[in-house]
């Protein structure tokens, strides 16, 4: 009888330890995924109330593209990185296209609704950069046929 009880106690302790390990593993996984979610959020959108300081902006330029952000190299690049990647990734810029007026409207919209700060004297430089490098693509029209070289079909 006593022996039987001991056996049971042993078995129960074993089950308890196994359960404990399972719970710990689940908690660990939950924690891990939560961490991941946070870091995913960070490179998507984040709250910011100031531009990124210029001394923090570095990085390599490869084939005319700033490697870290994918932005085209040009006058005003650093200002654009500093002001425009503080809340969201630069992808949102590189995937957009507009003329100067269009970019200005987007900036005003962000200022009115997303707490984008006044860009001050940087605004003109940033608008020039955006309008020059992220202008709407020309319509994909086929070029008119030029000189046509006729040739005879031979069988
Ligand atoms: C204070 C934060 C903040 C800053 C700084 C900021 N943006 Fe934004 N921007 C946002 C938010 C938030 C959205 C997206 C809102 C949404 O669509 O849900 C957005 C959206 C955009 C979009 C997409 C607009 C659309 O029509 O879909 C573009 C393009 C853009 N920003 C460009 C810029 C440029 C260029 C700058 C620098 C001048 C800049 N952003 C700086 C907050 C910011």
Coordinates of N, CA and C and ligand atoms in Angstrom, one line a residue:
X1 N 0.8 -1.2 0.0 CA 0.0 0.0 0.0 C 0.9 1.3 0.0
X2 N 1.8 1.3 1.0 CA 2.7 2.5 1.0 C 3.5 2.6 -0.2
X3 N 4.0 1.4 -0.6 CA 4.8 1.3 -1.8 C 4.1 1.9 -3.0
X4 N 2.8 1.5 -3.1 CA 2.0 1.9 -4.2 C 1.9 3.5 -4.2
X5 N 1.7 4.0 -3.0 CA 1.6 5.5 -2.8 C 2.9 6.2 -3.3
X6 N 4.0 5.6 -2.9 CA 5.2 6.2 -3.2 C 5.4 6.3 -4.7
X7 N 5.0 5.2 -5.3 CA 5.1 5.1 -6.8 C 4.2 6.2 -7.4
X8 N 3.0 6.3 -6.9 CA 2.1 7.4 -7.4 C 2.7 8.8 -7.2
X9 N 3.3 9.0 -6.0 CA 3.9 10.3 -5.8 C 5.0 10.6 -6.8
X10 N 5.8 9.6 -7.0 CA 6.9 9.7 -8.0 C 6.3 10.1 -9.4
X11 N 5.3 9.3 -9.7 CA 4.7 9.5 -11.1 C 4.1 10.9 -11.2
X12 N 3.4 11.3 -10.1 CA 2.8 12.6 -10.2 C 3.8 13.7 -10.2
X13 N 4.9 13.6 -9.5 CA 5.9 14.6 -9.5 C 6.5 14.7 -11.0
X14 N 6.6 13.5 -11.6 CA 7.2 13.5 -12.9 C 6.2 14.2 -13.9
X15 N 4.9 14.0 -13.7 CA 4.0 14.7 -14.6 C 4.0 16.2 -14.3
X16 N 4.1 16.5 -13.1 CA 4.1 18.0 -12.7 C 5.3 18.6 -13.4
X17 N 6.5 18.0 -13.3 CA 7.7 18.6 -13.8 C 7.6 18.7 -15.3
X18 N 7.0 17.7 -15.9 CA 6.8 17.8 -17.4 C 5.9 18.9 -17.8
X19 N 4.8 19.1 -17.0 CA 3.8 20.2 -17.3 C 4.5 21.5 -17.1
X20 N 5.3 21.6 -16.0 CA 6.1 22.9 -15.8 C 7.0 23.2 -17.0
X21 N 7.6 22.2 -17.5 CA 8.5 22.5 -18.6 C 7.7 23.0 -19.8
X22 N 6.6 22.3 -20.1 CA 5.8 22.7 -21.2 C 5.3 24.2 -21.1
X23 N 4.8 24.5 -19.8 CA 4.4 25.9 -19.6 C 5.5 26.9 -19.8
X24 N 6.7 26.5 -19.3 CA 7.8 27.4 -19.5 C 8.2 27.6 -21.0
X25 N 8.1 26.5 -21.7 CA 8.4 26.6 -23.2 C 7.4 27.5 -23.8
X26 N 6.1 27.3 -23.5 CA 5.1 28.2 -24.1 C 5.3 29.6 -23.8
X27 N 5.5 29.9 -22.5 CA 5.8 31.3 -22.1 C 7.0 31.9 -22.8
X28 N 8.0 31.1 -23.0 CA 9.2 31.5 -23.7 C 8.8 31.9 -25.1
X29 N 8.1 31.0 -25.8 CA 7.7 31.3 -27.2 C 6.8 32.6 -27.3
X30 N 5.9 32.7 -26.3 CA 5.0 33.9 -26.4 C 5.9 35.2 -26.2
X31 N 6.8 35.1 -25.3 CA 7.7 36.3 -25.1 C 8.5 36.6 -26.4
X32 N 9.0 35.5 -27.0 CA 9.8 35.7 -28.2 C 9.0 36.3 -29.3
X33 N 7.8 35.9 -29.5 CA 7.0 36.4 -30.6 C 6.6 37.9 -30.3
X34 N 6.3 38.2 -29.0 CA 6.0 39.5 -28.7 C 7.1 40.5 -29.0
X35 N 8.3 40.0 -28.7 CA 9.5 40.8 -29.0 C 9.6 41.1 -30.5
X36 N 9.4 40.0 -31.3 CA 9.5 40.2 -32.7 C 8.4 41.2 -33.2
X37 N 7.2 41.1 -32.7 CA 6.2 42.0 -33.1 C 6.6 43.5 -32.8
X38 N 7.2 43.7 -31.7 CA 7.6 45.1 -31.4 C 8.7 45.5 -32.4
X39 N 9.7 44.7 -32.6 CA 10.7 45.1 -33.5 C 10.2 45.3 -34.9
X40 N 9.2 44.5 -35.3 CA 8.6 44.7 -36.6 C 7.9 46.1 -36.7
X41 N 7.2 46.4 -35.6 CA 6.6 47.7 -35.6 C 7.6 48.9 -35.7
X42 N 8.7 48.7 -35.1 CA 9.7 49.7 -35.1 C 10.2 50.1 -36.5
X43 N 10.4 49.1 -37.3 CA 10.9 49.5 -38.6 C 9.7 49.9 -39.6
X44 N 8.5 49.7 -39.1 CA 7.4 50.2 -39.9 C 7.0 51.6 -39.5
X45 N 6.3 51.7 -38.4 CA 5.9 53.1 -37.9 C 6.3 53.2 -36.5
X46 N 6.7 54.4 -36.1 CA 7.0 54.7 -34.7 C 6.6 56.1 -34.4
X47 N 6.5 56.5 -33.2 CA 6.2 57.9 -32.8 C 7.5 58.6 -32.8
X48 N 7.5 59.8 -33.3 CA 8.7 60.6 -33.3 C 8.3 62.1 -33.2
X49 N 9.0 62.9 -32.4 CA 8.7 64.3 -32.4 C 9.9 65.1 -32.7
X50 N 10.8 64.6 -33.4 CA 12.0 65.4 -33.8 C 12.7 64.6 -34.9
X51 N 13.4 65.4 -35.8 CA 14.2 64.7 -36.8 C 15.3 63.9 -36.2
X52 N 15.9 63.0 -37.0 CA 17.0 62.3 -36.6 C 18.2 63.2 -36.7
X53 N 19.0 63.3 -35.7 CA 20.2 64.2 -35.7 C 21.2 63.8 -36.8
X54 N 21.7 64.8 -37.5 CA 22.5 64.6 -38.6 C 23.7 63.7 -38.4
X55 N 24.3 63.8 -37.2 CA 25.5 63.0 -36.9 C 25.1 61.5 -36.8
X56 N 23.9 61.2 -36.7 CA 23.5 59.8 -36.6 C 23.2 59.2 -38.0
X57 N 23.3 60.1 -39.0 CA 23.0 59.7 -40.4 C 24.3 59.4 -41.1
X58 N 24.5 58.1 -41.4 CA 25.7 57.8 -42.1 C 25.3 56.8 -43.2
X59 N 26.2 55.8 -43.4 CA 25.8 54.8 -44.3 C 26.5 54.9 -45.6
X60 N 26.4 53.9 -46.4 CA 27.2 53.8 -47.6 C 26.2 54.2 -48.8
X61 N 26.9 54.7 -49.8 CA 26.1 55.0 -51.1 C 26.6 53.9 -52.1
X62 N 25.7 53.1 -52.6 CA 26.1 52.1 -53.6 C 25.3 52.4 -54.8
X63 N 26.0 52.6 -55.9 CA 25.4 52.8 -57.2 C 24.4 53.9 -57.1
X64 N 24.7 55.0 -56.4 CA 23.8 56.1 -56.3 C 22.6 56.0 -55.4
X65 N 22.7 54.9 -54.6 CA 21.6 54.6 -53.7 C 22.1 54.5 -52.3
X66 N 21.5 55.2 -51.4 CA 21.9 55.1 -49.9 C 21.5 53.7 -49.4
X67 N 22.5 52.9 -49.1 CA 22.2 51.5 -48.8 C 21.2 51.2 -47.7
X68 N 21.3 52.0 -46.6 CA 20.4 51.7 -45.5 C 18.9 52.0 -45.8
X69 N 18.7 53.0 -46.5 CA 17.3 53.5 -46.7 C 16.8 53.2 -48.1
X70 N 17.7 53.0 -49.1 CA 17.2 52.8 -50.5 C 16.9 54.1 -51.2
X71 N 17.2 55.2 -50.5 CA 16.9 56.5 -51.1 C 18.0 56.9 -52.2
X72 N 17.6 57.6 -53.2 CA 18.5 58.0 -54.2 C 19.5 59.1 -53.7
X73 N 20.7 59.0 -54.0 CA 21.7 60.0 -53.6 C 21.4 61.3 -54.3
X74 N 21.5 62.4 -53.6 CA 21.2 63.7 -54.2 C 21.3 64.8 -53.2
X75 N 21.2 66.0 -53.6 CA 21.3 67.1 -52.7 C 20.1 67.1 -51.8
X76 N 20.3 67.1 -50.5 CA 19.2 67.1 -49.6 C 18.9 65.7 -49.0
X77 N 19.7 64.7 -49.5 CA 19.4 63.4 -49.0 C 19.4 63.3 -47.5
X78 N 20.5 63.9 -46.8 CA 20.6 63.8 -45.4 C 19.4 64.5 -44.7
X79 N 18.9 65.6 -45.2 CA 17.7 66.2 -44.6 C 16.5 65.3 -44.8
X80 N 16.4 64.7 -45.9 CA 15.2 63.8 -46.1 C 15.3 62.6 -45.1
X81 N 16.5 62.0 -45.0 CA 16.6 60.9 -44.0 C 16.3 61.4 -42.6
X82 N 16.8 62.6 -42.3 CA 16.6 63.1 -40.9 C 15.2 63.4 -40.6
X83 N 14.5 64.0 -41.6 CA 13.1 64.4 -41.3 C 12.1 63.3 -41.7
X84 N 12.4 62.6 -42.7 CA 11.3 61.7 -43.3 C 11.4 60.3 -42.9
X85 N 12.5 59.9 -42.2 CA 12.5 58.4 -41.8 C 12.4 58.3 -40.2
X86 N 12.0 59.4 -39.6 CA 11.8 59.4 -38.1 C 10.6 58.6 -37.7
X87 N 9.6 58.6 -38.5 CA 8.3 57.9 -38.1 C 8.1 56.7 -38.9
X88 N 8.5 56.7 -40.2 CA 8.3 55.5 -41.0 C 9.5 55.2 -41.8
X89 N 9.6 54.0 -42.4 CA 10.7 53.7 -43.2 C 10.7 54.5 -44.5
X90 N 11.9 54.6 -45.1 CA 12.0 55.3 -46.3 C 11.3 54.7 -47.5
X91 N 10.9 53.4 -47.3 CA 10.2 52.7 -48.4 C 8.9 53.4 -48.8
X92 N 8.2 54.0 -47.8 CA 7.0 54.7 -48.1 C 7.3 55.9 -49.0
X93 N 8.5 56.4 -49.0 CA 8.9 57.4 -50.0 C 9.3 56.9 -51.3
X94 N 10.1 55.8 -51.3 CA 10.6 55.3 -52.5 C 9.5 54.6 -53.3
X95 N 8.4 54.2 -52.7 CA 7.3 53.6 -53.4 C 6.3 54.6 -53.9
X96 N 6.5 55.9 -53.6 CA 5.6 57.0 -54.0 C 6.2 57.8 -55.1
X97 N 5.4 58.5 -55.8 CA 5.9 59.4 -56.8 C 4.9 60.6 -56.9
X98 N 5.5 61.8 -57.0 CA 4.6 62.9 -57.2 C 5.4 64.1 -57.7
X99 N 4.7 65.1 -58.2 CA 5.5 66.3 -58.5 C 5.6 67.2 -57.2
X100 N 6.3 68.3 -57.3 CA 6.6 69.1 -56.2 C 5.3 69.5 -55.4
X101 N 4.2 69.8 -56.1 CA 2.9 70.2 -55.5 C 2.4 69.0 -54.7
X102 N 2.5 67.8 -55.4 CA 2.0 66.6 -54.7 C 2.7 66.3 -53.4
X103 N 4.0 66.4 -53.5 CA 4.8 66.1 -52.3 C 4.5 67.2 -51.2
X104 N 4.3 68.4 -51.6 CA 4.0 69.4 -50.6 C 2.6 69.1 -50.0
X105 N 1.7 68.6 -50.8 CA 0.4 68.2 -50.2 C 0.5 67.1 -49.2
X106 N 1.4 66.1 -49.5 CA 1.6 65.0 -48.6 C 2.2 65.5 -47.3
X107 N 3.2 66.4 -47.4 CA 3.8 67.0 -46.2 C 2.8 67.8 -45.4
X108 N 2.0 68.6 -46.0 CA 0.9 69.3 -45.3 C 0.0 68.4 -44.6
X109 N -0.4 67.3 -45.3 CA -1.3 66.3 -44.7 C -0.7 65.7 -43.5
X110 N 0.6 65.4 -43.6 CA 1.2 64.8 -42.4 C 1.3 65.8 -41.2
X111 N 1.5 67.1 -41.6 CA 1.6 68.1 -40.6 C 0.3 68.3 -39.9
X112 N -0.8 68.2 -40.7 CA -2.1 68.4 -40.1 C -2.6 67.2 -39.3
X113 N -2.3 66.0 -39.8 CA -2.9 64.8 -39.1 C -1.9 63.9 -38.4
X114 N -0.6 64.0 -38.7 CA 0.3 63.0 -38.2 C 1.4 63.6 -37.3
X115 N 1.2 64.9 -36.9 CA 2.2 65.5 -36.0 C 3.5 65.8 -36.7
X116 N 3.6 65.8 -38.0 CA 4.9 66.2 -38.6 C 5.1 67.6 -38.3
X117 N 6.4 67.9 -37.9 CA 6.8 69.2 -37.4 C 7.0 70.1 -38.6
X118 N 7.1 71.4 -38.3 CA 7.4 72.4 -39.4 C 8.8 72.2 -39.9
X119 N 9.0 72.1 -41.2 CA 10.3 71.8 -41.7 C 11.2 73.0 -41.9
X120 N 10.6 74.2 -41.7 CA 11.3 75.4 -41.8 C 12.0 75.6 -43.1
X121 N 13.2 76.1 -43.0 CA 14.0 76.3 -44.3 C 14.4 75.1 -45.0
X122 N 14.3 73.9 -44.3 CA 14.6 72.6 -45.0 C 13.5 72.2 -46.0
X123 N 12.4 72.8 -45.8 CA 11.3 72.3 -46.7 C 11.5 72.4 -48.1
X124 N 12.1 73.6 -48.6 CA 12.3 73.7 -50.0 C 13.3 72.7 -50.5
X125 N 14.4 72.5 -49.7 CA 15.4 71.6 -50.1 C 14.8 70.2 -50.2
X126 N 14.0 69.8 -49.2 CA 13.4 68.5 -49.2 C 12.5 68.3 -50.4
X127 N 11.7 69.4 -50.7 CA 10.7 69.3 -51.8 C 11.5 69.2 -53.1
X128 N 12.6 69.9 -53.3 CA 13.4 69.8 -54.5 C 13.9 68.4 -54.7
X129 N 14.4 67.9 -53.6 CA 14.9 66.5 -53.6 C 13.8 65.5 -54.1
X130 N 12.7 65.6 -53.4 CA 11.6 64.7 -53.7 C 11.1 64.8 -55.2
X131 N 10.9 66.1 -55.6 CA 10.4 66.3 -56.9 C 11.4 65.9 -58.0
X132 N 12.6 66.0 -57.7 CA 13.6 65.6 -58.7 C 13.8 64.1 -58.7
X133 N 13.8 63.5 -57.6 CA 14.1 62.0 -57.6 C 12.9 61.1 -57.5
X134 N 11.8 61.6 -57.1 CA 10.6 60.8 -57.0 C 9.4 61.4 -57.7
X135 N 9.7 61.8 -58.9 CA 8.7 62.4 -59.8 C 7.9 61.3 -60.4
X136 N 6.6 61.6 -60.8 CA 5.8 60.5 -61.5 C 6.6 60.0 -62.7
X137 N 6.5 58.7 -62.9 CA 7.1 58.1 -64.1 C 6.4 58.5 -65.3
X138 N 7.1 58.7 -66.4 CA 6.4 59.0 -67.6 C 5.6 57.8 -68.0
X139 N 4.4 58.2 -68.6 CA 3.5 57.1 -69.1 C 4.3 56.1 -70.0
X140 N 4.0 54.9 -69.8 CA 4.7 53.9 -70.6 C 4.2 53.8 -72.0
X141 N 4.4 54.9 -72.8 CA 4.0 54.9 -74.2 C 5.1 54.3 -75.1
X142 N 4.7 53.5 -76.0 CA 5.7 53.0 -76.9 C 6.2 54.2 -77.8
X143 N 7.5 54.2 -78.0 CA 8.0 55.3 -78.9 C 7.4 55.1 -80.3
X144 N 7.2 56.1 -81.0 CA 6.7 56.0 -82.4 C 7.6 55.2 -83.2
X145 N 7.1 54.5 -84.2 CA 8.0 53.7 -85.0 C 8.8 54.6 -85.8
X146 N 10.1 54.3 -85.9 CA 11.0 55.1 -86.6 C 11.2 54.5 -88.0
X147 N 12.4 54.6 -88.5 CA 12.7 54.0 -89.8 C 12.5 52.5 -89.7
X148 N 11.7 52.0 -90.6 CA 11.5 50.5 -90.6 C 12.3 49.9 -91.7
X149 N 13.0 48.9 -91.3 CA 13.8 48.2 -92.3 C 13.0 47.0 -92.8
X150 N 12.6 47.1 -94.0 CA 11.9 46.0 -94.6 C 12.9 44.9 -95.1
X151 N 12.5 43.7 -94.9 CA 13.3 42.7 -95.5 C 12.4 41.6 -96.0
X152 N 12.9 40.9 -97.0 CA 12.1 39.9 -97.7 C 12.2 38.6 -96.9
X153 N 11.1 38.0 -96.8 CA 11.1 36.6 -96.2 C 11.6 35.6 -97.2
X154 N 12.5 34.8 -96.7 CA 13.0 33.8 -97.6 C 12.5 32.4 -97.0
X155 N 12.1 31.5 -97.9 CA 11.8 30.2 -97.3 C 13.0 29.3 -97.3
Ligands
LIG1 C1 5.8 62.7 -37.3 C2 5.8 61.5 -38.0 C3 6.1 61.5 -39.5 C4 7.1 62.1 -40.1 C5 8.3 62.8 -39.5 C6 7.0 61.9 -41.6 N1 5.8 61.2 -41.8 FE1 5.2 60.5 -43.6 N2 3.6 59.6 -42.7 C7 3.4 59.6 -41.3 C8 2.3 58.6 -41.1 C9 1.8 58.3 -39.7 C10 1.9 58.2 -42.3 C11 0.9 57.1 -42.7 C12 -0.5 57.3 -42.2 C13 -1.3 56.2 -42.8 O1 -1.4 56.1 -44.0 O2 -1.8 55.5 -41.9 C14 2.7 58.8 -43.3 C15 2.6 58.6 -44.7 C16 3.5 59.0 -45.6 C17 3.4 58.8 -47.0 C18 2.3 58.0 -47.7 C19 1.2 58.9 -48.1 C20 0.1 58.2 -48.8 O3 -0.6 58.9 -49.5 O4 -0.1 57.0 -48.6 C21 4.4 59.4 -47.6 C22 4.7 59.4 -49.1 C23 5.2 60.1 -46.6 N3 4.6 59.8 -45.4 C24 6.3 60.8 -46.8 C25 7.0 61.5 -45.9 C26 8.0 62.5 -46.1 C27 8.5 62.8 -47.5 C28 8.4 62.9 -44.9 C29 9.5 64.0 -44.7 C30 9.2 65.3 -45.1 C31 7.6 62.3 -43.9 N4 6.8 61.4 -44.5 C32 7.8 62.5 -42.5 C33 4.1 60.2 -40.4 C34 5.3 60.9 -40.6

